XYZ file of C-alpha atoms in Angstrom:
675
model
C 28.710 -5.107 7.390
C 25.778 -3.468 5.456
C 26.044 0.266 4.966
C 23.434 2.585 6.174
C 22.601 6.289 6.160
C 24.561 8.059 8.664
C 23.155 10.580 11.155
C 24.658 13.874 10.924
C 24.044 17.518 12.040
C 24.790 19.529 15.131
C 22.954 18.666 18.505
C 20.709 21.547 19.614
C 19.520 22.198 23.189
C 15.885 20.986 23.607
C 13.542 23.776 24.186
C 12.567 24.630 27.732
C 9.345 23.160 29.019
C 6.177 25.053 27.698
C 3.745 23.693 30.272
C 2.557 25.530 33.181
C 0.847 24.331 36.124
C -2.986 24.776 35.722
C -4.856 27.238 37.730
C -7.104 25.902 40.510
C -7.450 22.316 41.178
C -4.940 19.933 39.827
C -5.285 16.278 39.097
C -4.778 14.225 42.261
C -2.737 10.997 42.793
C -5.641 9.827 44.862
C -8.580 9.049 42.703
C -12.254 8.933 43.803
C -14.663 6.269 42.566
C -16.189 8.745 40.328
C -13.045 8.553 38.039
C -13.029 6.337 34.998
C -10.531 5.136 32.504
C -11.186 5.629 28.824
C -9.615 3.953 25.736
C -7.513 5.587 23.168
C -10.036 4.857 20.414
C -13.173 5.755 22.222
C -11.385 8.736 23.833
C -12.541 7.856 27.319
C -15.977 9.216 26.570
C -17.608 7.619 29.619
C -15.149 9.220 31.994
C -15.372 12.649 30.432
C -19.132 12.642 30.483
C -19.158 13.633 34.172
C -21.234 10.593 34.888
C -20.413 8.200 37.830
C -20.540 9.811 41.309
C -20.789 13.285 39.851
C -18.345 16.245 40.219
C -15.210 15.624 42.235
C -13.455 18.492 43.860
C -10.040 16.982 44.580
C -9.015 20.147 46.487
C -5.519 21.550 46.743
C -3.033 18.732 46.660
C 0.640 18.018 46.530
C 1.467 17.688 42.792
C 3.399 14.320 43.613
C 6.895 13.267 43.312
C 9.456 14.538 40.732
C 9.981 12.226 37.934
C 13.167 10.141 38.433
C 13.665 8.965 34.819
C 13.086 5.612 33.365
C 13.693 3.028 36.287
C 13.616 -0.595 36.723
C 10.080 -1.643 36.908
C 11.017 -3.899 39.833
C 9.944 -7.551 40.764
C 6.511 -8.565 39.291
C 6.581 -5.700 36.684
C 8.394 -7.154 33.599
C 9.293 -4.834 30.938
C 7.324 -5.078 27.614
C 3.919 -4.038 26.427
C 1.158 -3.876 29.071
C -2.575 -3.585 28.760
C -3.986 -0.275 29.990
C -5.683 2.959 28.818
C -5.649 6.741 29.270
C -6.997 7.837 32.445
C -9.902 10.233 32.316
C -10.731 11.843 35.674
C -14.455 12.731 35.858
C -15.845 15.868 37.201
C -15.858 19.514 36.049
C -12.560 20.997 34.585
C -11.125 23.951 36.793
C -10.978 25.865 33.626
C -13.428 24.720 30.871
C -10.982 26.169 28.261
C -8.004 24.258 29.457
C -7.234 20.647 29.280
C -4.894 19.456 32.112
C -3.468 16.384 33.426
C -0.207 14.596 34.221
C 2.000 12.251 32.249
C 2.947 9.714 35.031
C 5.043 6.594 35.814
C 2.272 3.972 36.077
C 4.440 1.837 38.416
C 1.674 -0.810 39.221
C 0.536 -0.891 35.545
C -3.214 -0.111 36.515
C -3.608 3.018 34.258
C -4.415 5.068 37.299
C -2.435 7.830 38.778
C -1.941 6.596 42.296
C -0.544 8.165 45.453
C 3.188 8.014 45.220
C 3.429 7.650 41.611
C 5.814 10.161 39.858
C 5.155 12.433 37.110
C 7.290 12.242 33.968
C 9.007 15.592 33.005
C 9.803 16.833 29.576
C 7.086 14.930 27.596
C 5.330 16.270 24.739
C 1.596 16.641 24.811
C -0.665 18.213 22.254
C -4.171 19.275 21.379
C -3.512 18.622 17.597
C -1.900 22.067 17.162
C -0.303 23.181 20.356
C 2.539 21.128 21.778
C 3.622 21.566 25.419
C 6.072 19.787 27.506
C 5.268 18.435 30.986
C 6.860 20.206 33.990
C 9.060 18.568 36.669
C 5.904 17.014 38.047
C 4.580 15.698 34.838
C 1.868 18.346 34.637
C 0.655 19.725 31.276
C -1.820 22.497 30.194
C -3.425 22.756 26.820
C -6.048 25.216 25.381
C -9.284 23.496 24.338
C -10.014 23.647 20.630
C -13.701 22.642 20.171
C -13.820 19.018 18.976
C -10.354 17.736 19.248
C -8.041 14.815 20.144
C -5.329 15.279 22.645
C -2.305 12.856 22.693
C 1.080 12.203 24.139
C 4.329 11.728 22.519
C 5.934 8.540 23.804
C 9.477 9.283 24.765
C 12.337 6.830 24.257
C 12.904 4.567 27.345
C 9.275 4.459 27.991
C 6.105 2.838 26.644
C 2.390 3.785 26.410
C -0.092 1.171 27.342
C -1.846 -1.096 24.636
C -5.413 -2.323 24.486
C -6.592 -6.008 24.178
C -5.678 -5.948 20.612
C -2.087 -4.565 21.139
C -3.018 -1.132 19.782
C -1.169 1.637 21.569
C -3.223 3.888 23.880
C -2.077 7.401 23.865
C -5.046 9.720 23.005
C -8.072 11.268 24.158
C -11.179 12.512 22.046
C -13.074 15.651 23.367
C -16.325 15.754 21.427
C -18.718 17.565 23.729
C -21.635 16.805 21.503
C -20.291 13.964 19.709
C -20.025 13.362 15.988
C -22.894 14.139 13.403
C -25.110 11.287 12.459
C -23.073 9.122 10.212
C -23.465 5.853 8.551
C -20.505 4.259 10.520
C -20.883 6.074 13.997
C -18.136 8.312 15.068
C -17.275 9.689 18.523
C -20.064 9.564 21.088
C -20.828 12.775 23.028
C -18.038 13.226 25.730
C -19.792 16.178 27.581
C -17.900 18.815 29.365
C -14.194 18.960 29.712
C -13.264 16.376 32.434
C -11.194 17.379 35.632
C -8.187 15.834 34.209
C -6.791 13.410 31.462
C -3.782 11.568 32.576
C -1.388 9.675 30.280
C 0.269 6.592 31.835
C 3.748 5.537 30.773
C 5.835 2.617 31.977
C 9.704 2.176 31.568
C 10.958 -0.203 28.882
C 14.746 -0.143 28.245
C 14.084 -1.434 24.779
C 12.590 1.692 23.394
C 15.694 3.642 24.814
C 18.163 1.497 22.624
C 19.693 3.017 19.601
C 19.021 -0.252 17.601
C 15.479 -0.312 16.353
C 13.441 -2.119 13.725
C 10.353 -0.411 12.874
C 7.607 -2.017 10.500
C 5.393 -0.057 8.304
C 2.427 -2.029 6.747
C 0.543 -0.191 4.015
C -2.982 -0.669 2.698
C -4.316 -3.847 4.340
C -7.580 -2.786 2.729
C -9.897 -5.723 3.094
C -13.360 -5.405 1.656
C -14.734 -8.306 3.657
C -13.692 -10.978 6.241
C -12.488 -13.250 3.460
C -9.730 -10.493 2.664
C -9.098 -10.050 6.321
C -8.111 -13.761 6.042
C -5.871 -13.244 3.235
C -4.023 -10.594 5.265
C -3.905 -12.992 8.271
C -2.377 -15.885 6.367
C -0.120 -13.515 4.468
C 1.822 -10.506 5.924
C 0.361 -10.667 9.352
C 1.569 -14.494 9.602
C 5.058 -13.301 8.540
C 5.062 -10.438 11.221
C 3.793 -12.853 13.816
C 6.749 -15.045 13.195
C 9.255 -12.208 13.730
C 10.523 -10.733 17.034
C 12.924 -7.969 15.739
C 10.488 -5.128 15.924
C 8.974 -5.560 19.543
C 9.931 -2.118 20.895
C 9.156 0.070 17.800
C 6.287 -2.002 16.764
C 4.165 -1.773 13.710
C 2.737 1.569 11.991
C -0.283 0.870 9.811
C -0.014 3.515 6.857
C -3.781 3.840 6.192
C -6.355 2.156 4.039
C -6.663 -0.226 6.866
C -10.011 -1.308 5.565
C -11.650 -0.528 2.241
C -14.766 1.676 2.891
C -16.488 -0.801 5.170
C -15.604 0.937 8.564
C -17.406 -1.878 10.434
C -14.241 -3.835 9.612
C -12.136 -1.668 11.807
C -12.658 -4.140 14.762
C -11.730 -7.120 12.583
C -8.505 -5.297 11.480
C -7.499 -4.554 15.089
C -8.051 -8.080 15.979
C -6.043 -9.255 13.144
C -2.955 -7.177 14.148
C -3.296 -8.275 17.769
C -0.958 -11.033 16.776
C 2.053 -8.628 16.367
C 5.154 -8.971 18.587
C 5.059 -5.259 19.344
C 2.694 -2.392 19.780
C 0.620 -1.313 16.917
C -0.342 2.217 15.729
C -2.380 3.371 12.720
C -3.034 6.417 10.658
C -6.168 6.767 8.327
C -6.142 6.611 4.486
C -8.773 7.601 1.978
C -10.723 4.426 2.370
C -10.951 4.863 6.007
C -12.747 8.050 5.854
C -16.578 8.804 6.580
C -17.885 9.385 3.006
C -21.164 10.881 4.309
C -19.199 13.407 6.443
C -20.364 17.018 5.841
C -16.572 18.077 5.472
C -13.069 17.486 6.409
C -13.659 18.014 10.150
C -15.668 14.900 10.669
C -14.113 12.779 7.852
C -12.430 10.326 10.335
C -14.578 10.385 13.203
C -15.090 6.617 13.042
C -11.278 6.200 12.819
C -10.869 8.371 15.879
C -13.340 6.285 17.855
C -11.838 3.004 16.810
C -8.151 3.911 16.747
C -7.628 7.493 18.289
C -5.637 10.309 16.932
C -5.249 10.411 13.205
C -1.955 12.088 13.465
C 0.663 11.843 16.215
C 4.317 11.233 17.057
C 6.536 8.814 19.134
C 10.153 8.229 19.965
C 12.272 5.085 19.989
C 16.109 5.287 20.481
C 17.353 8.132 18.405
C 14.423 8.057 15.994
C 11.441 10.391 16.095
C 8.519 9.004 14.053
C 5.587 11.359 12.862
C 2.357 10.050 11.416
C 0.445 12.467 9.330
C -2.950 12.358 7.773
C -2.417 14.017 4.359
C -5.822 13.773 2.906
C -8.672 16.266 2.973
C -12.121 15.113 2.162
C -14.346 17.387 0.267
C -17.459 16.340 2.036
C -20.439 14.565 0.806
C -22.152 16.251 -2.278
C -25.542 17.897 -2.035
C -26.879 14.833 -3.668
C -25.429 12.520 -0.850
C -22.655 11.250 -3.207
C -18.987 10.761 -2.322
C -17.274 13.948 -2.607
C -13.674 13.050 -3.332
C -10.578 14.153 -1.642
C -7.365 15.913 -2.191
C -3.868 14.641 -1.192
C -2.654 17.554 0.865
C -1.478 18.177 4.382
C -3.928 20.572 6.149
C -2.467 23.798 7.747
C -3.244 22.692 11.432
C -1.001 19.696 10.935
C 1.837 21.694 9.388
C 1.557 23.864 12.334
C 1.458 21.015 14.760
C 4.353 19.563 13.058
C 6.335 22.575 13.369
C 5.546 22.700 17.192
C 6.298 19.018 17.532
C 9.752 19.212 15.873
C 10.770 22.241 17.820
C 11.687 20.042 20.690
C 13.563 17.321 18.663
C 17.196 17.254 18.446
C 18.184 17.960 14.850
C 20.720 15.273 14.649
C 17.958 12.579 15.240
C 16.430 10.331 12.425
C 13.112 11.857 11.587
C 10.641 9.507 9.910
C 7.549 11.158 8.428
C 4.777 8.752 7.630
C 1.654 9.378 5.753
C -0.780 7.457 3.655
C -0.169 9.322 0.356
C 3.449 9.857 -0.622
C 4.870 13.395 -0.908
C 6.110 12.229 -4.337
C 6.444 8.992 -6.199
C 8.464 8.107 -9.390
C 5.548 9.301 -11.455
C 5.131 12.843 -10.034
C 4.140 14.802 -7.008
C 1.340 13.315 -5.121
C 0.807 15.494 -2.073
C 0.009 19.049 -3.359
C 1.788 20.898 -0.703
C 4.712 18.603 -0.414
C 7.094 21.640 -0.617
C 5.839 23.056 2.609
C 6.531 19.698 4.468
C 10.097 19.696 2.995
C 10.568 23.338 4.186
C 9.731 22.217 7.737
C 12.177 19.107 7.533
C 14.967 21.293 6.049
C 17.017 21.629 9.217
C 16.854 17.766 9.903
C 19.725 16.134 8.190
C 18.354 12.715 8.616
C 14.801 12.859 7.570
C 12.997 10.271 5.340
C 9.429 9.963 4.275
C 7.368 6.724 4.023
C 4.033 6.128 2.635
C 1.475 3.698 1.042
C -1.539 4.580 -1.129
C 0.039 3.813 -4.493
C 0.317 -0.029 -3.747
C 3.886 0.238 -5.173
C 7.287 -0.329 -3.811
C 9.611 2.656 -4.334
C 12.962 3.603 -3.122
C 13.541 7.315 -4.214
C 16.672 8.895 -3.172
C 17.374 12.363 -2.068
C 19.048 14.410 -4.564
C 17.232 12.788 -7.535
C 15.630 14.785 -10.347
C 12.770 13.896 -12.180
C 10.965 16.077 -14.951
C 7.540 15.554 -13.394
C 8.702 16.764 -9.978
C 10.416 19.756 -11.487
C 7.314 20.777 -13.328
C 5.361 20.739 -10.057
C 7.954 23.016 -8.276
C 10.252 20.460 -6.668
C 13.452 20.643 -8.582
C 15.271 18.030 -6.592
C 14.116 15.496 -4.008
C 15.055 16.922 -0.567
C 14.803 13.728 1.384
C 14.480 10.035 0.647
C 10.927 8.852 -0.142
C 9.968 5.214 0.495
C 6.694 3.877 -0.835
C 6.114 0.726 1.283
C 4.193 -1.578 -1.044
C 1.012 -3.153 0.245
C -0.227 -5.815 2.507
C -3.055 -6.428 -0.038
C -0.714 -6.114 -3.095
C -2.981 -5.054 -6.029
C -6.161 -4.941 -4.060
C -6.221 -8.789 -3.615
C -6.625 -9.196 -7.385
C -5.702 -12.194 -9.399
C -5.865 -15.977 -9.083
C -5.126 -17.895 -5.960
C -1.651 -19.118 -5.300
C -0.654 -22.435 -3.620
C -1.173 -20.777 -0.232
C -4.748 -19.966 -1.197
C -3.959 -16.132 -1.463
C -4.436 -13.934 -4.412
C -1.101 -13.322 -6.222
C -1.993 -9.734 -6.093
C 1.176 -8.622 -7.576
C 1.708 -4.832 -7.219
C 1.151 -2.694 -10.372
C 4.759 -1.913 -10.814
C 5.890 -5.483 -10.364
C 6.422 -6.774 -6.776
C 4.892 -9.241 -4.486
C 2.481 -8.198 -1.520
C 4.613 -7.302 1.527
C 5.755 -5.082 4.144
C 8.663 -2.625 4.801
C 11.059 -2.505 7.825
C 13.190 0.245 8.752
C 16.361 -0.208 10.752
C 18.247 2.244 12.899
C 21.325 1.860 15.050
C 21.670 5.411 16.300
C 23.773 6.554 13.458
C 22.566 4.739 10.398
C 19.301 3.895 8.762
C 18.621 1.190 6.311
C 15.290 -0.542 5.106
C 14.278 -3.710 3.250
C 10.907 -5.052 1.750
C 9.588 -8.549 2.817
C 7.586 -10.283 0.200
C 4.634 -12.056 1.614
C 5.263 -15.637 2.693
C 8.869 -15.584 1.299
C 12.290 -15.704 2.884
C 13.988 -12.326 3.271
C 16.399 -13.301 0.648
C 13.757 -13.462 -2.074
C 14.150 -9.968 -3.511
C 13.483 -10.210 -7.300
C 10.862 -11.275 -9.898
C 12.155 -12.298 -13.210
C 10.802 -12.900 -16.600
C 11.693 -12.679 -20.291
C 10.629 -9.695 -22.429
C 10.336 -10.686 -26.069
C 8.430 -9.896 -29.225
C 6.578 -13.219 -28.669
C 5.470 -11.976 -25.227
C 4.779 -8.478 -26.759
C 2.281 -10.117 -29.435
C 0.591 -12.099 -26.751
C 0.187 -9.132 -24.280
C -1.301 -6.839 -26.897
C -3.970 -9.729 -27.609
C -4.688 -10.298 -23.966
C -4.994 -6.407 -23.360
C -7.582 -6.393 -26.397
C -9.415 -9.299 -24.720
C -9.446 -7.483 -21.471
C -10.717 -4.039 -22.864
C -13.418 -5.947 -24.716
C -14.728 -6.871 -21.387
C -13.255 -10.421 -21.095
C -16.380 -11.935 -22.734
C -14.552 -14.490 -24.661
C -12.657 -17.458 -23.069
C -9.450 -16.021 -21.426
C -6.286 -16.442 -23.300
C -3.895 -18.985 -22.050
C -1.423 -17.391 -19.718
C 2.047 -16.841 -21.327
C 4.985 -18.642 -20.067
C 7.310 -15.628 -19.122
C 10.302 -18.219 -18.750
C 10.245 -18.989 -22.626
C 11.107 -17.025 -25.781
C 11.712 -18.450 -29.324
C 14.987 -18.522 -31.368
C 13.654 -15.748 -33.579
C 13.110 -13.647 -30.435
C 16.666 -14.237 -29.515
C 17.881 -13.271 -32.959
C 16.074 -9.909 -33.014
C 18.690 -8.613 -30.443
C 15.842 -6.971 -28.560
C 14.893 -9.602 -26.109
C 15.864 -9.016 -22.458
C 15.764 -10.642 -18.911
C 13.545 -8.456 -16.979
C 14.142 -8.300 -13.250
C 12.108 -6.348 -10.772
C 14.287 -5.815 -7.685
C 12.318 -4.813 -4.567
C 15.404 -3.004 -3.174
C 16.170 -1.268 -6.444
C 17.050 2.444 -6.688
C 19.244 4.717 -8.426
C 22.029 3.633 -6.022
C 21.480 -0.050 -6.344
C 22.964 -2.426 -8.753
C 21.819 -5.703 -10.544
C 24.301 -8.074 -12.275
C 23.492 -10.940 -14.621
C 25.438 -13.978 -15.532
C 24.081 -16.589 -18.153
C 25.355 -20.141 -17.977
C 28.367 -19.282 -15.665
C 29.763 -16.547 -17.863
C 31.230 -13.468 -16.014
C 28.664 -11.220 -14.563
C 27.543 -8.160 -16.490
C 25.619 -5.194 -15.080
C 21.916 -4.774 -16.074
C 20.502 -1.215 -16.627
C 17.746 0.450 -14.515
C 14.774 0.806 -16.855
C 13.499 4.051 -15.285
C 16.447 6.173 -14.304
C 16.251 9.441 -12.521
C 16.403 12.453 -14.707
C 14.598 10.875 -17.690
C 11.094 11.516 -18.647
C 8.792 8.833 -17.668
C 8.993 5.832 -19.821
C 5.698 4.101 -20.482
C 5.154 1.087 -22.688
C 5.206 -2.692 -22.987
C 9.099 -3.002 -22.781
C 8.955 -0.959 -19.388
C 6.397 -3.088 -17.853
C 7.333 -6.007 -15.481
C 6.444 -8.998 -17.372
C 5.486 -11.480 -14.791
C 3.078 -9.336 -12.949
C 1.622 -8.007 -16.048
C 1.007 -11.338 -17.520
C -0.872 -12.424 -14.542
C -3.032 -9.211 -14.231
C -3.826 -9.362 -17.968
C -5.500 -12.676 -17.620
C -6.654 -12.731 -13.960
C -7.444 -9.043 -13.459
C -5.455 -6.484 -11.495
C -4.010 -2.910 -12.095
C -1.592 -2.538 -14.848
C 1.286 -0.132 -14.809
C 3.331 0.129 -17.973
C 6.480 1.209 -16.087
C 8.557 0.469 -12.872
C 10.971 2.324 -10.841
C 12.995 -0.877 -9.902
C 13.066 -2.748 -13.095
C 16.480 -3.932 -14.499
C 17.055 -5.384 -17.924
C 19.783 -7.296 -19.591
C 20.011 -8.049 -23.237
C 19.884 -11.861 -23.968
C 22.888 -12.565 -26.385
C 21.829 -13.027 -29.990
C 23.800 -16.211 -30.403
C 22.124 -18.029 -27.603
C 20.919 -21.485 -28.774
C 17.712 -23.494 -28.525
C 17.600 -25.064 -24.989
C 17.351 -24.354 -21.306
C 19.672 -21.669 -19.805
C 20.457 -20.570 -16.372
C 20.654 -16.933 -15.310
C 22.107 -15.830 -11.954
C 20.997 -12.542 -10.697
C 22.959 -10.572 -8.035
C 21.122 -7.735 -6.694
C 22.792 -5.246 -4.289
C 20.811 -2.584 -2.679
C 22.029 0.950 -1.696
C 23.072 -0.415 1.609
C 25.388 -3.027 0.203
C 23.087 -5.867 1.043
C 23.239 -8.556 -1.715
C 20.731 -11.134 -2.700
C 21.490 -13.775 -5.156
C 18.779 -15.773 -7.127
C 18.875 -18.012 -10.165
C 16.301 -18.302 -13.003
C 15.828 -20.878 -15.748
C 14.604 -19.855 -19.162
C 14.155 -21.893 -22.391
C 14.727 -20.895 -26.063
C 12.208 -22.658 -28.125
C 12.516 -23.246 -31.826
C 10.712 -20.712 -33.900
C 7.246 -21.443 -34.897
C 6.214 -21.321 -38.389
C 3.556 -18.641 -38.130
C 5.245 -15.150 -38.195
C 4.124 -12.210 -36.049
C 0.882 -10.461 -37.231
C 1.326 -7.490 -39.552
C -0.324 -5.330 -37.077
C 2.172 -6.394 -34.381
C 5.014 -5.807 -36.763
C 3.882 -2.373 -37.619
C 3.219 -1.517 -33.950
C 7.172 -2.108 -33.263
C 8.241 0.862 -35.509
C 9.490 2.653 -32.450
C 12.598 1.188 -30.687
C 10.738 0.649 -27.511
C 7.457 -0.482 -28.962
C 4.236 1.494 -28.905
C 3.504 4.043 -26.056
C 0.155 3.300 -24.758
C -1.574 5.837 -22.714
C -3.078 4.042 -19.773
C -4.467 5.833 -16.802
C -1.348 6.545 -14.725
C -3.345 6.436 -11.458
C -3.660 3.396 -9.560
C -7.267 1.844 -9.148
C -7.718 3.318 -5.842
C -10.862 4.107 -4.404
C -14.648 4.226 -5.057
C -16.112 6.990 -7.123
C -19.331 6.954 -5.054
C -20.199 6.256 -1.520
C -20.479 2.552 -0.819
């Protein structure tokens, strides 16, 4: 059986309910024709505007039955996702400074609090900062915060409804005067605070199960409908064929589109094919670039998807989605103002409140668009503040997108770039989840009509899955349109390839005006390359980490371990020998982002006595959980050509690892002006 990360820690008593029954009128279980149901994305703006039949005074009523806990839905009500919405009860609020309502068991799945439907006790509801728990009747009460989004935390054993595109519905936007005028419209005016906002839930045994598979899909990032099609025929098709994640669902890690927010609906329709509920958080490409500041920077996202940060529970796992980007606001001249990777203080305060009621022995997954750290350095400026909040939780992990890389960084690792930024040791595991779009859909088209789009550090486009069983956690990366056993990308590093790569880079730097160089065959090297003793088999292992292992066997000889090219504790190694050769070769000719380093590249020295001919290498890769994948790779040793390497190339190889180019270490991620 594969190993996993074991849940440890001492169970704590959940904090007592913070909610109090609202003063004056309470939401009634018998709604008038003046009540309207609003969607999560739109925030129920129609219902909260007070339109319809006008103000309704529900009068003093019985608060309803006490929550019986998750129950069998009964005949005619099968468990599983059901279409519905948050209920917004029209009419004036009893207290315009207090949002109130109920979290209720939507027994008939009609998204309305009907007579006889029970409230659900002990459920967290938030206004984006404060977090309260519903009382015995499912009632909550929260202070109003100007423009804000309220949301409910789905408890294990229950489910929130989904919309027609399978996106979870759990939030309500309160924007009395609406968003400012924006190129892509934000939230429409919602008017005065409504009489109540009720959050429906329905029992679902599967969300209570300890065993959960949760999918994290980063950076779908289409620029147009053609690229939506690439996602549909790639990662989305793979997920549509899977049924292992139905209760936990899919969390989109931001950059759901690339700047054109009119594509939001196309992306929602794209992910409607998922076999489980879908949730999303925003990335830097999902922002309103003409927003005057941070406060309105994701108003279109709020309109189309709902809350930009939130939490939900499945089994023994608590998942938190954070929006860790702060837009600087449009410049005085109307240009794109840039952003900072940081967690705003209001979100840190919300997170403290959110986690206050969570058992410390649970698995905590903190998802965000930008990683806290990656193998190159600290990415989120105030990462240390988040780590401090997570310190009491022994089973925390962070997962992110943004970098378009696959990274498995292990708690306890030390990297000089982190130390210099004030994080001497990684407190929790950090996973960077690759990208649905790979390297921004760059490159030539493969046999399936999709861009190769290798990620900059050497992986194929794909998606991350985390698995939990109540005690253990593990994760794996699935390469697009590949069987799960496909976990490596292998080529040969040699001086012949090095010479070719330098020439191809010069061609690319010159603007690619001349005809493109012929793509190098990375399954070949010359006899002279072999005899240098510096040629290596170069394998990118998607599950690679400092706790993983890769072994190589050539022509049936006993296996020997390779070495991780970028070990923790060493300064960042950058250069041609530290680049993954297959992806680098393709991107040099066909376009794409180049990294001259990789956190999951393993190398093995080719024996100097290898003869001309074809040879077979068996690669056995074992991830940190003991999961083994075995692949074979054939390469050919060619006779040495008569022409020697150029004097310039020989001179460039004075250093043992070859020259150290100084490429931009940031991914090509984001426009520098408003589109």
